[in-house]
mmCIF file with all atom_site columns, C-alpha atoms in Angstrom:
data_model
loop_
_atom_site.group_PDB
_atom_site.id
_atom_site.type_symbol
_atom_site.label_atom_id
_atom_site.label_alt_id
_atom_site.label_comp_id
_atom_site.label_asym_id
_atom_site.label_entity_id
_atom_site.label_seq_id
_atom_site.pdbx_PDB_ins_code
_atom_site.Cartn_x
_atom_site.Cartn_y
_atom_site.Cartn_z
_atom_site.occupancy
_atom_site.B_iso_or_equiv
_atom_site.pdbx_formal_charge
_atom_site.auth_seq_id
_atom_site.auth_comp_id
_atom_site.auth_asym_id
_atom_site.auth_atom_id
_atom_site.pdbx_PDB_model_num
ATOM 1   C CA . UNK A 1 1   ? -175.465 283.221 36.655 1.00 52.00 ? 1   UNK A CA 1
ATOM 2   C CA . UNK A 1 2   ? -171.932 282.564 37.887 1.00 58.00 ? 2   UNK A CA 1
ATOM 3   C CA . UNK A 1 3   ? -170.355 279.134 38.143 1.00 57.00 ? 3   UNK A CA 1
ATOM 4   C CA . UNK A 1 4   ? -167.727 278.413 40.715 1.00 63.00 ? 4   UNK A CA 1
ATOM 5   C CA . UNK A 1 5   ? -164.338 277.250 39.452 1.00 65.00 ? 5   UNK A CA 1
ATOM 6   C CA . UNK A 1 6   ? -164.672 273.743 40.908 1.00 68.00 ? 6   UNK A CA 1
ATOM 7   C CA . UNK A 1 7   ? -167.322 272.491 38.456 1.00 71.00 ? 7   UNK A CA 1
ATOM 8   C CA . UNK A 1 8   ? -166.647 271.946 34.804 1.00 71.00 ? 8   UNK A CA 1
ATOM 9   C CA . UNK A 1 9   ? -169.579 271.616 32.444 1.00 81.00 ? 9   UNK A CA 1
ATOM 10  C CA . UNK A 1 10  ? -167.869 270.318 29.308 1.00 86.00 ? 10  UNK A CA 1
ATOM 11  C CA . UNK A 1 11  ? -165.395 267.882 30.847 1.00 84.00 ? 11  UNK A CA 1
ATOM 12  C CA . UNK A 1 12  ? -163.454 265.971 28.208 1.00 85.00 ? 12  UNK A CA 1
ATOM 13  C CA . UNK A 1 13  ? -163.429 262.171 28.480 1.00 89.00 ? 13  UNK A CA 1
ATOM 14  C CA . UNK A 1 14  ? -159.993 260.680 29.123 1.00 91.00 ? 14  UNK A CA 1
ATOM 15  C CA . UNK A 1 15  ? -159.102 258.246 26.330 1.00 93.00 ? 15  UNK A CA 1
ATOM 16  C CA . UNK A 1 16  ? -156.791 255.646 27.818 1.00 93.00 ? 16  UNK A CA 1
ATOM 17  C CA . UNK A 1 17  ? -154.253 253.649 25.820 1.00 93.00 ? 17  UNK A CA 1
ATOM 18  C CA . UNK A 1 18  ? -153.632 256.386 23.231 1.00 94.00 ? 18  UNK A CA 1
ATOM 19  C CA . UNK A 1 19  ? -149.865 256.787 23.442 1.00 93.00 ? 19  UNK A CA 1
ATOM 20  C CA . UNK A 1 20  ? -147.231 258.109 25.839 1.00 92.00 ? 20  UNK A CA 1
ATOM 21  C CA . UNK A 1 21  ? -148.124 261.785 25.345 1.00 91.00 ? 21  UNK A CA 1
ATOM 22  C CA . UNK A 1 22  ? -151.630 261.319 26.712 1.00 90.00 ? 22  UNK A CA 1
ATOM 23  C CA . UNK A 1 23  ? -150.345 260.388 30.168 1.00 91.00 ? 23  UNK A CA 1
ATOM 24  C CA . UNK A 1 24  ? -152.599 257.329 30.168 1.00 93.00 ? 24  UNK A CA 1
ATOM 25  C CA . UNK A 1 25  ? -150.802 255.276 27.535 1.00 92.00 ? 25  UNK A CA 1
ATOM 26  C CA . UNK A 1 26  ? -149.124 251.839 27.614 1.00 92.00 ? 26  UNK A CA 1
ATOM 27  C CA . UNK A 1 27  ? -150.789 250.120 30.588 1.00 92.00 ? 27  UNK A CA 1
ATOM 28  C CA . UNK A 1 28  ? -153.768 252.503 30.619 1.00 92.00 ? 28  UNK A CA 1
ATOM 29  C CA . UNK A 1 29  ? -153.530 253.066 34.399 1.00 91.00 ? 29  UNK A CA 1
ATOM 30  C CA . UNK A 1 30  ? -153.971 249.348 35.089 1.00 92.00 ? 30  UNK A CA 1
ATOM 31  C CA . UNK A 1 31  ? -150.474 248.693 36.365 1.00 92.00 ? 31  UNK A CA 1
ATOM 32  C CA . UNK A 1 32  ? -148.424 245.672 35.269 1.00 93.00 ? 32  UNK A CA 1
ATOM 33  C CA . UNK A 1 33  ? -149.773 242.142 34.809 1.00 92.00 ? 33  UNK A CA 1
ATOM 34  C CA . UNK A 1 34  ? -152.051 240.521 37.368 1.00 90.00 ? 34  UNK A CA 1
ATOM 35  C CA . UNK A 1 35  ? -155.767 239.730 37.376 1.00 88.00 ? 35  UNK A CA 1
ATOM 36  C CA . UNK A 1 36  ? -156.944 243.333 37.587 1.00 88.00 ? 36  UNK A CA 1
ATOM 37  C CA . UNK A 1 37  ? -154.957 244.327 34.502 1.00 91.00 ? 37  UNK A CA 1
ATOM 38  C CA . UNK A 1 38  ? -156.821 241.841 32.287 1.00 90.00 ? 38  UNK A CA 1
ATOM 39  C CA . UNK A 1 39  ? -160.094 242.573 30.570 1.00 89.00 ? 39  UNK A CA 1
ATOM 40  C CA . UNK A 1 40  ? -163.306 240.697 31.335 1.00 86.00 ? 40  UNK A CA 1
ATOM 41  C CA . UNK A 1 41  ? -162.370 239.912 34.940 1.00 84.00 ? 41  UNK A CA 1
ATOM 42  C CA . UNK A 1 42  ? -164.905 240.658 37.641 1.00 81.00 ? 42  UNK A CA 1
ATOM 43  C CA . UNK A 1 43  ? -163.807 240.402 41.271 1.00 82.00 ? 43  UNK A CA 1
ATOM 44  C CA . UNK A 1 44  ? -166.172 243.009 42.681 1.00 84.00 ? 44  UNK A CA 1
ATOM 45  C CA . UNK A 1 45  ? -167.797 240.830 45.360 1.00 85.00 ? 45  UNK A CA 1
ATOM 46  C CA . UNK A 1 46  ? -164.765 238.611 45.939 1.00 87.00 ? 46  UNK A CA 1
ATOM 47  C CA . UNK A 1 47  ? -163.507 238.928 49.509 1.00 89.00 ? 47  UNK A CA 1
ATOM 48  C CA . UNK A 1 48  ? -160.198 237.074 49.281 1.00 88.00 ? 48  UNK A CA 1
ATOM 49  C CA . UNK A 1 49  ? -161.637 233.641 50.032 1.00 91.00 ? 49  UNK A CA 1
ATOM 50  C CA . UNK A 1 50  ? -163.621 234.874 53.041 1.00 94.00 ? 50  UNK A CA 1
ATOM 51  C CA . UNK A 1 51  ? -167.289 233.851 52.966 1.00 94.00 ? 51  UNK A CA 1
ATOM 52  C CA . UNK A 1 52  ? -168.941 236.602 50.869 1.00 92.00 ? 52  UNK A CA 1
ATOM 53  C CA . UNK A 1 53  ? -171.478 238.893 52.474 1.00 92.00 ? 53  UNK A CA 1
ATOM 54  C CA . UNK A 1 54  ? -174.330 237.749 50.236 1.00 91.00 ? 54  UNK A CA 1
ATOM 55  C CA . UNK A 1 55  ? -173.759 234.169 51.423 1.00 93.00 ? 55  UNK A CA 1
ATOM 56  C CA . UNK A 1 56  ? -173.249 235.096 55.087 1.00 95.00 ? 56  UNK A CA 1
ATOM 57  C CA . UNK A 1 57  ? -176.631 236.764 55.407 1.00 95.00 ? 57  UNK A CA 1
ATOM 58  C CA . UNK A 1 58  ? -179.771 234.616 55.688 1.00 96.00 ? 58  UNK A CA 1
ATOM 59  C CA . UNK A 1 59  ? -182.313 234.443 52.909 1.00 93.00 ? 59  UNK A CA 1
ATOM 60  C CA . UNK A 1 60  ? -185.294 236.628 53.616 1.00 93.00 ? 60  UNK A CA 1
ATOM 61  C CA . UNK A 1 61  ? -188.747 237.089 52.211 1.00 91.00 ? 61  UNK A CA 1
ATOM 62  C CA . UNK A 1 62  ? -190.880 235.444 49.608 1.00 89.00 ? 62  UNK A CA 1
ATOM 63  C CA . UNK A 1 63  ? -192.342 236.824 46.378 1.00 84.00 ? 63  UNK A CA 1
ATOM 64  C CA . UNK A 1 64  ? -195.726 235.288 45.742 1.00 84.00 ? 64  UNK A CA 1
ATOM 65  C CA . UNK A 1 65  ? -196.510 234.397 42.124 1.00 84.00 ? 65  UNK A CA 1
ATOM 66  C CA . UNK A 1 66  ? -200.239 234.986 42.550 1.00 79.00 ? 66  UNK A CA 1
ATOM 67  C CA . UNK A 1 67  ? -199.884 238.486 43.917 1.00 80.00 ? 67  UNK A CA 1
ATOM 68  C CA . UNK A 1 68  ? -202.977 240.054 45.461 1.00 82.00 ? 68  UNK A CA 1
ATOM 69  C CA . UNK A 1 69  ? -204.394 242.260 42.711 1.00 89.00 ? 69  UNK A CA 1
ATOM 70  C CA . UNK A 1 70  ? -207.212 243.923 44.619 1.00 92.00 ? 70  UNK A CA 1
ATOM 71  C CA . UNK A 1 71  ? -207.731 247.691 44.452 1.00 93.00 ? 71  UNK A CA 1
ATOM 72  C CA . UNK A 1 72  ? -208.765 249.036 47.863 1.00 94.00 ? 72  UNK A CA 1
ATOM 73  C CA . UNK A 1 73  ? -210.893 252.179 48.012 1.00 93.00 ? 73  UNK A CA 1
ATOM 74  C CA . UNK A 1 74  ? -212.132 253.907 51.130 1.00 94.00 ? 74  UNK A CA 1
ATOM 75  C CA . UNK A 1 75  ? -215.401 255.829 51.140 1.00 93.00 ? 75  UNK A CA 1
ATOM 76  C CA . UNK A 1 76  ? -213.462 259.052 51.758 1.00 93.00 ? 76  UNK A CA 1
ATOM 77  C CA . UNK A 1 77  ? -211.506 258.443 48.533 1.00 91.00 ? 77  UNK A CA 1
ATOM 78  C CA . UNK A 1 78  ? -214.719 257.767 46.601 1.00 89.00 ? 78  UNK A CA 1
ATOM 79  C CA . UNK A 1 79  ? -216.217 261.014 47.951 1.00 89.00 ? 79  UNK A CA 1
ATOM 80  C CA . UNK A 1 80  ? -213.097 262.915 46.809 1.00 89.00 ? 80  UNK A CA 1
ATOM 81  C CA . UNK A 1 81  ? -213.369 261.385 43.325 1.00 85.00 ? 81  UNK A CA 1
ATOM 82  C CA . UNK A 1 82  ? -216.940 262.650 42.946 1.00 83.00 ? 82  UNK A CA 1
ATOM 83  C CA . UNK A 1 83  ? -216.190 266.087 44.425 1.00 84.00 ? 83  UNK A CA 1
ATOM 84  C CA . UNK A 1 84  ? -213.536 266.792 41.788 1.00 82.00 ? 84  UNK A CA 1
ATOM 85  C CA . UNK A 1 85  ? -215.420 268.113 38.772 1.00 64.00 ? 85  UNK A CA 1
ATOM 86  C CA . UNK A 1 86  ? -212.730 267.128 36.252 1.00 66.00 ? 86  UNK A CA 1
ATOM 87  C CA . UNK A 1 87  ? -213.626 263.405 36.513 1.00 65.00 ? 87  UNK A CA 1
ATOM 88  C CA . UNK A 1 88  ? -217.206 264.008 35.236 1.00 73.00 ? 88  UNK A CA 1
ATOM 89  C CA . UNK A 1 89  ? -218.621 260.743 36.588 1.00 77.00 ? 89  UNK A CA 1
ATOM 90  C CA . UNK A 1 90  ? -222.264 259.708 36.743 1.00 81.00 ? 90  UNK A CA 1
ATOM 91  C CA . UNK A 1 91  ? -223.631 258.133 39.926 1.00 84.00 ? 91  UNK A CA 1
ATOM 92  C CA . UNK A 1 92  ? -222.274 254.720 38.899 1.00 88.00 ? 92  UNK A CA 1
ATOM 93  C CA . UNK A 1 93  ? -218.856 253.491 39.970 1.00 90.00 ? 93  UNK A CA 1
ATOM 94  C CA . UNK A 1 94  ? -217.042 250.232 39.191 1.00 91.00 ? 94  UNK A CA 1
ATOM 95  C CA . UNK A 1 95  ? -213.514 249.018 38.482 1.00 93.00 ? 95  UNK A CA 1
ATOM 96  C CA . UNK A 1 96  ? -213.836 249.458 34.708 1.00 93.00 ? 96  UNK A CA 1
ATOM 97  C CA . UNK A 1 97  ? -214.802 253.141 35.055 1.00 90.00 ? 97  UNK A CA 1
ATOM 98  C CA . UNK A 1 98  ? -211.986 253.731 37.564 1.00 90.00 ? 98  UNK A CA 1
ATOM 99  C CA . UNK A 1 99  ? -209.459 252.213 35.151 1.00 92.00 ? 99  UNK A CA 1
ATOM 100 C CA . UNK A 1 100 ? -210.764 254.275 32.200 1.00 90.00 ? 100 UNK A CA 1
ATOM 101 C CA . UNK A 1 101 ? -210.464 257.508 34.192 1.00 87.00 ? 101 UNK A CA 1
ATOM 102 C CA . UNK A 1 102 ? -207.002 256.360 35.391 1.00 89.00 ? 102 UNK A CA 1
ATOM 103 C CA . UNK A 1 103 ? -207.999 256.638 39.051 1.00 89.00 ? 103 UNK A CA 1
ATOM 104 C CA . UNK A 1 104 ? -206.687 253.131 39.800 1.00 92.00 ? 104 UNK A CA 1
ATOM 105 C CA . UNK A 1 105 ? -203.861 251.184 38.192 1.00 92.00 ? 105 UNK A CA 1
ATOM 106 C CA . UNK A 1 106 ? -204.701 248.851 35.303 1.00 92.00 ? 106 UNK A CA 1
ATOM 107 C CA . UNK A 1 107 ? -203.017 245.894 37.074 1.00 90.00 ? 107 UNK A CA 1
ATOM 108 C CA . UNK A 1 108 ? -205.919 245.525 39.515 1.00 92.00 ? 108 UNK A CA 1
ATOM 109 C CA . UNK A 1 109 ? -208.497 242.855 38.682 1.00 92.00 ? 109 UNK A CA 1
ATOM 110 C CA . UNK A 1 110 ? -210.805 243.219 41.700 1.00 93.00 ? 110 UNK A CA 1
ATOM 111 C CA . UNK A 1 111 ? -212.209 246.097 43.755 1.00 95.00 ? 111 UNK A CA 1
ATOM 112 C CA . UNK A 1 112 ? -212.736 246.260 47.506 1.00 95.00 ? 112 UNK A CA 1
ATOM 113 C CA . UNK A 1 113 ? -214.627 249.068 49.239 1.00 95.00 ? 113 UNK A CA 1
ATOM 114 C CA . UNK A 1 114 ? -213.804 249.898 52.859 1.00 95.00 ? 114 UNK A CA 1
ATOM 115 C CA . UNK A 1 115 ? -215.804 252.061 55.232 1.00 93.00 ? 115 UNK A CA 1
ATOM 116 C CA . UNK A 1 116 ? -213.219 254.621 56.338 1.00 93.00 ? 116 UNK A CA 1
ATOM 117 C CA . UNK A 1 117 ? -214.510 258.173 55.925 1.00 92.00 ? 117 UNK A CA 1
ATOM 118 C CA . UNK A 1 118 ? -217.950 259.514 55.060 1.00 91.00 ? 118 UNK A CA 1
ATOM 119 C CA . UNK A 1 119 ? -219.931 259.516 51.841 1.00 90.00 ? 119 UNK A CA 1
ATOM 120 C CA . UNK A 1 120 ? -222.598 262.146 51.147 1.00 88.00 ? 120 UNK A CA 1
ATOM 121 C CA . UNK A 1 121 ? -223.619 261.374 47.561 1.00 85.00 ? 121 UNK A CA 1
ATOM 122 C CA . UNK A 1 122 ? -226.016 258.562 46.640 1.00 87.00 ? 122 UNK A CA 1
ATOM 123 C CA . UNK A 1 123 ? -223.860 256.390 44.394 1.00 89.00 ? 123 UNK A CA 1
ATOM 124 C CA . UNK A 1 124 ? -224.339 252.982 42.858 1.00 92.00 ? 124 UNK A CA 1
ATOM 125 C CA . UNK A 1 125 ? -221.066 251.086 43.441 1.00 93.00 ? 125 UNK A CA 1
ATOM 126 C CA . UNK A 1 126 ? -220.228 247.701 41.926 1.00 95.00 ? 126 UNK A CA 1
ATOM 127 C CA . UNK A 1 127 ? -217.361 245.907 43.680 1.00 95.00 ? 127 UNK A CA 1
ATOM 128 C CA . UNK A 1 128 ? -216.071 242.408 44.353 1.00 94.00 ? 128 UNK A CA 1
ATOM 129 C CA . UNK A 1 129 ? -215.764 242.894 48.121 1.00 94.00 ? 129 UNK A CA 1
ATOM 130 C CA . UNK A 1 130 ? -217.065 245.373 50.669 1.00 95.00 ? 130 UNK A CA 1
ATOM 131 C CA . UNK A 1 131 ? -216.865 245.792 54.426 1.00 95.00 ? 131 UNK A CA 1
ATOM 132 C CA . UNK A 1 132 ? -220.008 245.878 56.584 1.00 94.00 ? 132 UNK A CA 1
ATOM 133 C CA . UNK A 1 133 ? -219.427 249.508 57.587 1.00 95.00 ? 133 UNK A CA 1
ATOM 134 C CA . UNK A 1 134 ? -219.036 250.506 53.923 1.00 94.00 ? 134 UNK A CA 1
ATOM 135 C CA . UNK A 1 135 ? -222.330 248.781 53.077 1.00 93.00 ? 135 UNK A CA 1
ATOM 136 C CA . UNK A 1 136 ? -224.128 250.556 55.926 1.00 94.00 ? 136 UNK A CA 1
ATOM 137 C CA . UNK A 1 137 ? -222.710 254.005 55.110 1.00 93.00 ? 137 UNK A CA 1
ATOM 138 C CA . UNK A 1 138 ? -223.509 253.782 51.375 1.00 93.00 ? 138 UNK A CA 1
ATOM 139 C CA . UNK A 1 139 ? -227.106 252.672 52.053 1.00 93.00 ? 139 UNK A CA 1
ATOM 140 C CA . UNK A 1 140 ? -227.483 255.390 54.700 1.00 93.00 ? 140 UNK A CA 1
ATOM 141 C CA . UNK A 1 141 ? -226.463 257.999 52.084 1.00 92.00 ? 141 UNK A CA 1
ATOM 142 C CA . UNK A 1 142 ? -229.158 256.612 49.754 1.00 92.00 ? 142 UNK A CA 1
ATOM 143 C CA . UNK A 1 143 ? -226.822 254.699 47.467 1.00 91.00 ? 143 UNK A CA 1
ATOM 144 C CA . UNK A 1 144 ? -226.456 251.022 46.610 1.00 92.00 ? 144 UNK A CA 1
ATOM 145 C CA . UNK A 1 145 ? -223.460 248.684 46.844 1.00 92.00 ? 145 UNK A CA 1
ATOM 146 C CA . UNK A 1 146 ? -223.588 245.672 44.491 1.00 94.00 ? 146 UNK A CA 1
ATOM 147 C CA . UNK A 1 147 ? -221.215 242.824 45.294 1.00 94.00 ? 147 UNK A CA 1
ATOM 148 C CA . UNK A 1 148 ? -220.162 240.688 42.337 1.00 91.00 ? 148 UNK A CA 1
ATOM 149 C CA . UNK A 1 149 ? -220.168 236.921 42.834 1.00 83.00 ? 149 UNK A CA 1
ATOM 150 C CA . UNK A 1 150 ? -217.509 234.754 41.232 1.00 66.00 ? 150 UNK A CA 1
#
C-alpha cells in the first residue's frame, strides 16, 4: 500500500504560545488586541449589527409533546417476519412479542395493522387498531385479528 505525499498520518499538533522559536509564540496567531484576540469571546453568528439570519427567517414547525407512538405493520411485513426462520415465532403475534424479538422499536406503545400486501399463514394477531382490509385478509387466510379496547 502506497500513500501519496499529500497526506500525513501522524501530524503533530501545533502548540501555540510556546515561545518565539515555535513560530506561533507571543500572540499565538491572534494578532494584536481587539475582541478576537481575547479568550471566551464568541462572535460566530454576529453579522455586524445586521439582523442575524436566525432572526430573519420565520419560525417553522411544531414538536408535539404527546408524539404518536403507534407501530404500523403491513400484512406483507408480517408475512416476511413469519417466512424468516430465524425469528422462530408461533402463530401468535402482538406488540410484546415484536418488542422481545426486536422487530419493532421499544418506544412504541400501540400496534396498528394495515392491509397492504398478502398474508398466507393463519395467524392470531392482537393489535390496538386494524384497517378493514387487514381484517378481511387475515380472516380469509384463516387467522384471527383481535382488537384491544382501551
